[in-house]
Amino acid sequence: MKVRKAVIPAAGLGTRMLPATKTVPKEMLPIVDKPAIQYIIEEAVASGIEDILIVTNRAKSAVDDYFDYVPELEDVLSRSGKSVERDAVRRTADIANVFYVRQKETKGLGHAVWRAKRFVGAEPFAVLLGDDIMMGEKPVTKQLIDAAEKYHAAALGVQRVTPEAISSYSSVQISQLENRVYKVTDMNEKPRAGEAFSDFAILGRYVLTRRIFEMLENTSPGYGGEIQLTDGLRALCREAPMVAVDFEARRYDTGNLPGFLEATIDFALRDVNVGPWLKEFLIEKVKSM
């Protein structure tokens, strides 16, 4: 079960980050010195992914442009002796084989994934949500790929959340197979109080087989009047093996302001260029408050 392809749904309107996302795609908002979506792509590449499809919309051409060459800029940087900056600019275009398809209507995450059908073909593939950045020693997508290959199953990335938070996610019904890996038998989208199957929530990473497209094609609009990926996954887990991986990593939901700021501070503190300065700045700032 070699996973060589990944899909990144990035067609959302970014309403949780307005007004900045009125004209700038939320995926292009910078976390330190890179746009958020670059961290997602780097995780995919580090997991062995070769081809990546980004599902966009008509307002997100900046995403396409970012992963392309900019000869004029590279030439200016070369003539100015800024080879480090030139190489960094070129590296964004060479990071992976990146393709694009538009989600022409806002019909939900399930529909966005379905738009990848032709790109995927008959192969298994990973899905990485563009809002979720993970920080861990082993890429989360790789953790899922390893479990999917071991159990010949689709795999979901999960972590425990509080009872209050589970209503914002998809809850899974599970039974343990081994440490941090579980068999999935059911799930529900944004459960109301008392309806959650467990406190394990699906959080932004999936490894799926082509059969998901069959399920999505027969999925009626669900929560919010949209085609929910969870509903397609629920049908899939009843007909084919599916596992949940309690992944080892810190997750940042950069689609909202608190998560975006947390990611920015944590990644900046780890940066060799600005980390030491930022640490001292934060210490002094807290002391003066």
Short mmCIF file of N, CA and C in Angstrom, two decimals, residues 51-156:
data_model
loop_
_atom_site.label_atom_id
_atom_site.label_comp_id
_atom_site.label_asym_id
_atom_site.label_seq_id
_atom_site.Cartn_x
_atom_site.Cartn_y
_atom_site.Cartn_z
N ASP A 51 3.48 13.49 -5.21
CA ASP A 51 2.58 14.37 -5.96
C ASP A 51 1.51 14.91 -5.02
N ILE A 52 1.25 16.22 -5.12
CA ILE A 52 0.30 16.87 -4.22
C ILE A 52 -0.72 17.65 -5.03
N LEU A 53 -1.99 17.45 -4.73
CA LEU A 53 -3.07 18.22 -5.34
C LEU A 53 -3.65 19.17 -4.31
N ILE A 54 -3.67 20.45 -4.64
CA ILE A 54 -4.29 21.45 -3.77
C ILE A 54 -5.65 21.81 -4.37
N VAL A 55 -6.70 21.65 -3.60
CA VAL A 55 -8.05 22.00 -4.04
C VAL A 55 -8.30 23.44 -3.62
N THR A 56 -8.43 24.33 -4.60
CA THR A 56 -8.56 25.75 -4.33
C THR A 56 -9.91 26.28 -4.84
N ASN A 57 -10.04 27.59 -4.83
CA ASN A 57 -11.20 28.23 -5.47
C ASN A 57 -10.71 29.43 -6.26
N ARG A 58 -11.62 30.16 -6.88
CA ARG A 58 -11.22 31.22 -7.81
C ARG A 58 -10.53 32.39 -7.11
N ALA A 59 -10.59 32.47 -5.79
CA ALA A 59 -9.98 33.58 -5.08
C ALA A 59 -8.59 33.25 -4.55
N LYS A 60 -8.06 32.09 -4.93
CA LYS A 60 -6.81 31.65 -4.30
C LYS A 60 -5.68 31.42 -5.30
N SER A 61 -5.60 32.26 -6.30
CA SER A 61 -4.52 32.13 -7.28
C SER A 61 -3.16 32.40 -6.64
N ALA A 62 -3.13 33.09 -5.51
CA ALA A 62 -1.86 33.35 -4.83
C ALA A 62 -1.19 32.06 -4.40
N VAL A 63 -1.98 31.03 -4.10
CA VAL A 63 -1.41 29.73 -3.73
C VAL A 63 -0.68 29.13 -4.93
N ASP A 64 -1.33 29.17 -6.10
CA ASP A 64 -0.70 28.67 -7.33
C ASP A 64 0.61 29.42 -7.60
N ASP A 65 0.56 30.74 -7.48
CA ASP A 65 1.72 31.56 -7.81
C ASP A 65 2.89 31.27 -6.87
N TYR A 66 2.60 31.01 -5.61
CA TYR A 66 3.68 30.85 -4.63
C TYR A 66 4.56 29.64 -4.95
N PHE A 67 3.96 28.57 -5.44
CA PHE A 67 4.72 27.36 -5.73
C PHE A 67 5.19 27.29 -7.18
N ASP A 68 5.37 28.46 -7.77
CA ASP A 68 5.88 28.57 -9.14
C ASP A 68 7.21 29.32 -9.12
N TYR A 69 7.94 29.26 -10.23
CA TYR A 69 9.17 30.02 -10.35
C TYR A 69 8.86 31.51 -10.54
N VAL A 70 9.76 32.36 -10.06
CA VAL A 70 9.66 33.81 -10.27
C VAL A 70 11.01 34.28 -10.81
N PRO A 71 11.26 34.09 -12.11
CA PRO A 71 12.59 34.38 -12.67
C PRO A 71 13.06 35.81 -12.43
N GLU A 72 12.13 36.78 -12.52
CA GLU A 72 12.52 38.17 -12.34
C GLU A 72 13.07 38.41 -10.92
N LEU A 73 12.39 37.87 -9.92
CA LEU A 73 12.83 38.03 -8.54
C LEU A 73 14.16 37.30 -8.32
N GLU A 74 14.27 36.09 -8.84
CA GLU A 74 15.50 35.32 -8.68
C GLU A 74 16.69 36.04 -9.32
N ASP A 75 16.44 36.68 -10.45
CA ASP A 75 17.50 37.41 -11.13
C ASP A 75 17.96 38.61 -10.31
N VAL A 76 17.01 39.35 -9.74
CA VAL A 76 17.35 40.50 -8.90
C VAL A 76 18.15 40.05 -7.69
N LEU A 77 17.73 38.96 -7.06
CA LEU A 77 18.44 38.47 -5.88
C LEU A 77 19.85 38.00 -6.24
N SER A 78 19.99 37.34 -7.40
CA SER A 78 21.31 36.87 -7.83
C SER A 78 22.25 38.05 -8.07
N ARG A 79 21.75 39.09 -8.76
CA ARG A 79 22.59 40.25 -9.06
C ARG A 79 22.93 41.06 -7.82
N SER A 80 22.11 40.90 -6.77
CA SER A 80 22.36 41.61 -5.52
C SER A 80 23.22 40.80 -4.56
N GLY A 81 23.65 39.61 -5.00
CA GLY A 81 24.47 38.77 -4.14
C GLY A 81 23.71 38.07 -3.04
N LYS A 82 22.38 38.02 -3.14
CA LYS A 82 21.55 37.39 -2.10
C LYS A 82 21.22 35.95 -2.51
N SER A 83 22.25 35.12 -2.52
CA SER A 83 22.08 33.74 -2.98
C SER A 83 21.23 32.92 -2.03
N VAL A 84 21.32 33.18 -0.73
CA VAL A 84 20.52 32.44 0.25
C VAL A 84 19.03 32.70 0.02
N GLU A 85 18.68 33.96 -0.17
CA GLU A 85 17.29 34.32 -0.43
C GLU A 85 16.82 33.75 -1.77
N ARG A 86 17.70 33.82 -2.78
CA ARG A 86 17.34 33.27 -4.10
C ARG A 86 17.06 31.77 -4.00
N ASP A 87 17.90 31.05 -3.27
CA ASP A 87 17.71 29.60 -3.14
C ASP A 87 16.43 29.28 -2.39
N ALA A 88 16.10 30.10 -1.39
CA ALA A 88 14.87 29.89 -0.63
C ALA A 88 13.65 30.08 -1.52
N VAL A 89 13.69 31.09 -2.38
CA VAL A 89 12.59 31.35 -3.31
C VAL A 89 12.45 30.21 -4.30
N ARG A 90 13.57 29.74 -4.84
CA ARG A 90 13.54 28.64 -5.82
C ARG A 90 13.05 27.34 -5.17
N ARG A 91 13.43 27.13 -3.90
CA ARG A 91 13.08 25.89 -3.21
C ARG A 91 11.57 25.70 -3.09
N THR A 92 10.82 26.80 -2.96
CA THR A 92 9.37 26.66 -2.83
C THR A 92 8.73 26.07 -4.08
N ALA A 93 9.35 26.31 -5.24
CA ALA A 93 8.82 25.77 -6.49
C ALA A 93 9.27 24.34 -6.74
N ASP A 94 10.35 23.93 -6.10
CA ASP A 94 10.90 22.60 -6.32
C ASP A 94 10.55 21.61 -5.22
N ILE A 95 9.79 22.04 -4.23
CA ILE A 95 9.54 21.23 -3.06
C ILE A 95 8.80 19.93 -3.37
N ALA A 96 7.93 19.96 -4.39
CA ALA A 96 7.15 18.77 -4.75
C ALA A 96 6.50 19.01 -6.11
N ASN A 97 5.89 17.96 -6.65
CA ASN A 97 5.07 18.11 -7.85
C ASN A 97 3.69 18.55 -7.39
N VAL A 98 3.39 19.82 -7.57
CA VAL A 98 2.14 20.39 -7.05
C VAL A 98 1.17 20.64 -8.20
N PHE A 99 -0.05 20.16 -8.02
CA PHE A 99 -1.12 20.32 -9.01
C PHE A 99 -2.30 21.02 -8.34
N TYR A 100 -3.23 21.50 -9.17
CA TYR A 100 -4.36 22.27 -8.64
C TYR A 100 -5.66 21.87 -9.33
N VAL A 101 -6.74 21.92 -8.56
CA VAL A 101 -8.07 21.81 -9.13
C VAL A 101 -8.97 22.72 -8.29
N ARG A 102 -9.95 23.33 -8.92
CA ARG A 102 -10.83 24.22 -8.18
C ARG A 102 -12.10 23.51 -7.72
N GLN A 103 -12.51 23.86 -6.52
CA GLN A 103 -13.84 23.48 -6.05
C GLN A 103 -14.76 24.63 -6.45
N LYS A 104 -15.51 24.42 -7.50
CA LYS A 104 -16.25 25.51 -8.11
C LYS A 104 -17.45 25.97 -7.30
N GLU A 105 -17.90 25.12 -6.37
CA GLU A 105 -18.99 25.48 -5.48
C GLU A 105 -18.59 25.10 -4.06
N THR A 106 -19.04 25.88 -3.08
CA THR A 106 -18.74 25.59 -1.68
C THR A 106 -19.72 24.54 -1.18
N LYS A 107 -19.34 23.28 -1.32
CA LYS A 107 -20.23 22.18 -0.97
C LYS A 107 -19.71 21.31 0.18
N GLY A 108 -18.63 21.75 0.84
CA GLY A 108 -18.15 21.00 1.98
C GLY A 108 -16.87 20.24 1.73
N LEU A 109 -16.28 19.73 2.81
CA LEU A 109 -15.01 19.02 2.74
C LEU A 109 -15.12 17.75 1.93
N GLY A 110 -16.22 17.03 2.09
CA GLY A 110 -16.40 15.80 1.32
C GLY A 110 -16.37 16.06 -0.17
N HIS A 111 -17.02 17.12 -0.60
CA HIS A 111 -17.03 17.47 -2.02
C HIS A 111 -15.64 17.90 -2.48
N ALA A 112 -14.90 18.62 -1.63
CA ALA A 112 -13.54 19.04 -1.99
C ALA A 112 -12.65 17.82 -2.21
N VAL A 113 -12.75 16.83 -1.35
CA VAL A 113 -11.96 15.61 -1.52
C VAL A 113 -12.40 14.86 -2.77
N TRP A 114 -13.69 14.83 -3.03
CA TRP A 114 -14.21 14.16 -4.23
C TRP A 114 -13.64 14.77 -5.50
N ARG A 115 -13.33 16.06 -5.48
CA ARG A 115 -12.76 16.72 -6.66
C ARG A 115 -11.39 16.15 -7.03
N ALA A 116 -10.78 15.40 -6.13
CA ALA A 116 -9.46 14.81 -6.39
C ALA A 116 -9.54 13.45 -7.07
N LYS A 117 -10.71 13.01 -7.45
CA LYS A 117 -10.90 11.65 -7.95
C LYS A 117 -10.00 11.33 -9.14
N ARG A 118 -9.96 12.20 -10.12
CA ARG A 118 -9.13 11.92 -11.31
C ARG A 118 -7.65 11.95 -10.98
N PHE A 119 -7.26 12.84 -10.12
CA PHE A 119 -5.85 12.94 -9.72
C PHE A 119 -5.39 11.68 -9.01
N VAL A 120 -6.22 11.16 -8.14
CA VAL A 120 -5.86 10.00 -7.33
C VAL A 120 -5.78 8.72 -8.17
N GLY A 121 -6.72 8.56 -9.08
CA GLY A 121 -6.77 7.32 -9.85
C GLY A 121 -7.11 6.15 -8.95
N ALA A 122 -6.37 5.06 -9.06
CA ALA A 122 -6.66 3.86 -8.28
C ALA A 122 -5.78 3.74 -7.04
N GLU A 123 -4.98 4.75 -6.75
CA GLU A 123 -4.01 4.66 -5.66
C GLU A 123 -4.58 5.10 -4.32
N PRO A 124 -4.00 4.58 -3.21
CA PRO A 124 -4.32 5.17 -1.90
C PRO A 124 -3.70 6.56 -1.85
N PHE A 125 -4.24 7.41 -0.99
CA PHE A 125 -3.75 8.78 -0.93
C PHE A 125 -3.95 9.35 0.47
N ALA A 126 -3.18 10.39 0.76
CA ALA A 126 -3.31 11.09 2.03
C ALA A 126 -4.11 12.36 1.84
N VAL A 127 -4.80 12.77 2.89
CA VAL A 127 -5.50 14.06 2.92
C VAL A 127 -4.97 14.83 4.12
N LEU A 128 -4.49 16.04 3.87
CA LEU A 128 -3.98 16.91 4.92
C LEU A 128 -4.76 18.21 4.89
N LEU A 129 -5.49 18.49 5.94
CA LEU A 129 -6.27 19.73 5.97
C LEU A 129 -5.35 20.93 6.12
N GLY A 130 -5.63 21.96 5.35
CA GLY A 130 -4.76 23.12 5.28
C GLY A 130 -4.73 23.98 6.52
N ASP A 131 -5.71 23.81 7.42
CA ASP A 131 -5.72 24.61 8.66
C ASP A 131 -4.82 24.02 9.74
N ASP A 132 -4.53 22.73 9.64
CA ASP A 132 -3.87 22.02 10.73
C ASP A 132 -2.38 21.84 10.47
N ILE A 133 -1.56 22.48 11.28
CA ILE A 133 -0.11 22.31 11.23
C ILE A 133 0.30 21.45 12.43
N MET A 134 1.15 20.46 12.16
CA MET A 134 1.57 19.53 13.21
C MET A 134 3.06 19.72 13.50
N MET A 135 3.42 19.67 14.78
CA MET A 135 4.83 19.73 15.17
C MET A 135 5.15 18.46 15.96
N GLY A 136 5.99 17.61 15.39
CA GLY A 136 6.38 16.38 16.06
C GLY A 136 7.65 15.82 15.46
N GLU A 137 8.25 14.84 16.13
CA GLU A 137 9.49 14.26 15.63
C GLU A 137 9.26 13.47 14.36
N LYS A 138 8.18 12.70 14.29
CA LYS A 138 7.84 11.91 13.11
C LYS A 138 6.62 12.54 12.45
N PRO A 139 6.66 12.80 11.14
CA PRO A 139 5.51 13.42 10.49
C PRO A 139 4.22 12.66 10.76
N VAL A 140 3.16 13.38 11.07
CA VAL A 140 1.89 12.73 11.38
C VAL A 140 1.40 11.90 10.20
N THR A 141 1.54 12.44 9.00
CA THR A 141 1.10 11.69 7.82
C THR A 141 1.85 10.36 7.71
N LYS A 142 3.12 10.36 8.03
CA LYS A 142 3.90 9.12 8.01
C LYS A 142 3.41 8.14 9.07
N GLN A 143 3.03 8.64 10.23
CA GLN A 143 2.47 7.77 11.27
C GLN A 143 1.21 7.06 10.75
N LEU A 144 0.37 7.81 10.01
CA LEU A 144 -0.84 7.21 9.46
C LEU A 144 -0.53 6.22 8.35
N ILE A 145 0.42 6.58 7.49
CA ILE A 145 0.79 5.69 6.38
C ILE A 145 1.29 4.36 6.93
N ASP A 146 2.12 4.39 7.95
CA ASP A 146 2.66 3.16 8.53
C ASP A 146 1.53 2.27 9.06
N ALA A 147 0.55 2.87 9.74
CA ALA A 147 -0.57 2.08 10.27
C ALA A 147 -1.44 1.55 9.14
N ALA A 148 -1.67 2.38 8.12
CA ALA A 148 -2.49 1.95 6.98
C ALA A 148 -1.85 0.78 6.27
N GLU A 149 -0.53 0.82 6.09
CA GLU A 149 0.17 -0.27 5.42
C GLU A 149 0.16 -1.54 6.27
N LYS A 150 0.32 -1.39 7.57
CA LYS A 150 0.36 -2.55 8.47
C LYS A 150 -0.97 -3.28 8.50
N TYR A 151 -2.06 -2.53 8.55
CA TYR A 151 -3.39 -3.13 8.69
C TYR A 151 -4.18 -3.20 7.39
N HIS A 152 -3.55 -2.75 6.28
CA HIS A 152 -4.24 -2.74 4.98
C HIS A 152 -5.60 -2.06 5.12
N ALA A 153 -5.56 -0.85 5.65
CA ALA A 153 -6.79 -0.15 6.00
C ALA A 153 -6.65 1.33 5.74
N ALA A 154 -7.77 2.01 5.67
CA ALA A 154 -7.76 3.47 5.72
C ALA A 154 -7.37 3.88 7.13
N ALA A 155 -6.81 5.08 7.28
CA ALA A 155 -6.35 5.52 8.60
C ALA A 155 -6.76 6.97 8.85
N LEU A 156 -7.13 7.24 10.10
CA LEU A 156 -7.53 8.58 10.51
C LEU A 156 -6.59 9.05 11.62
#
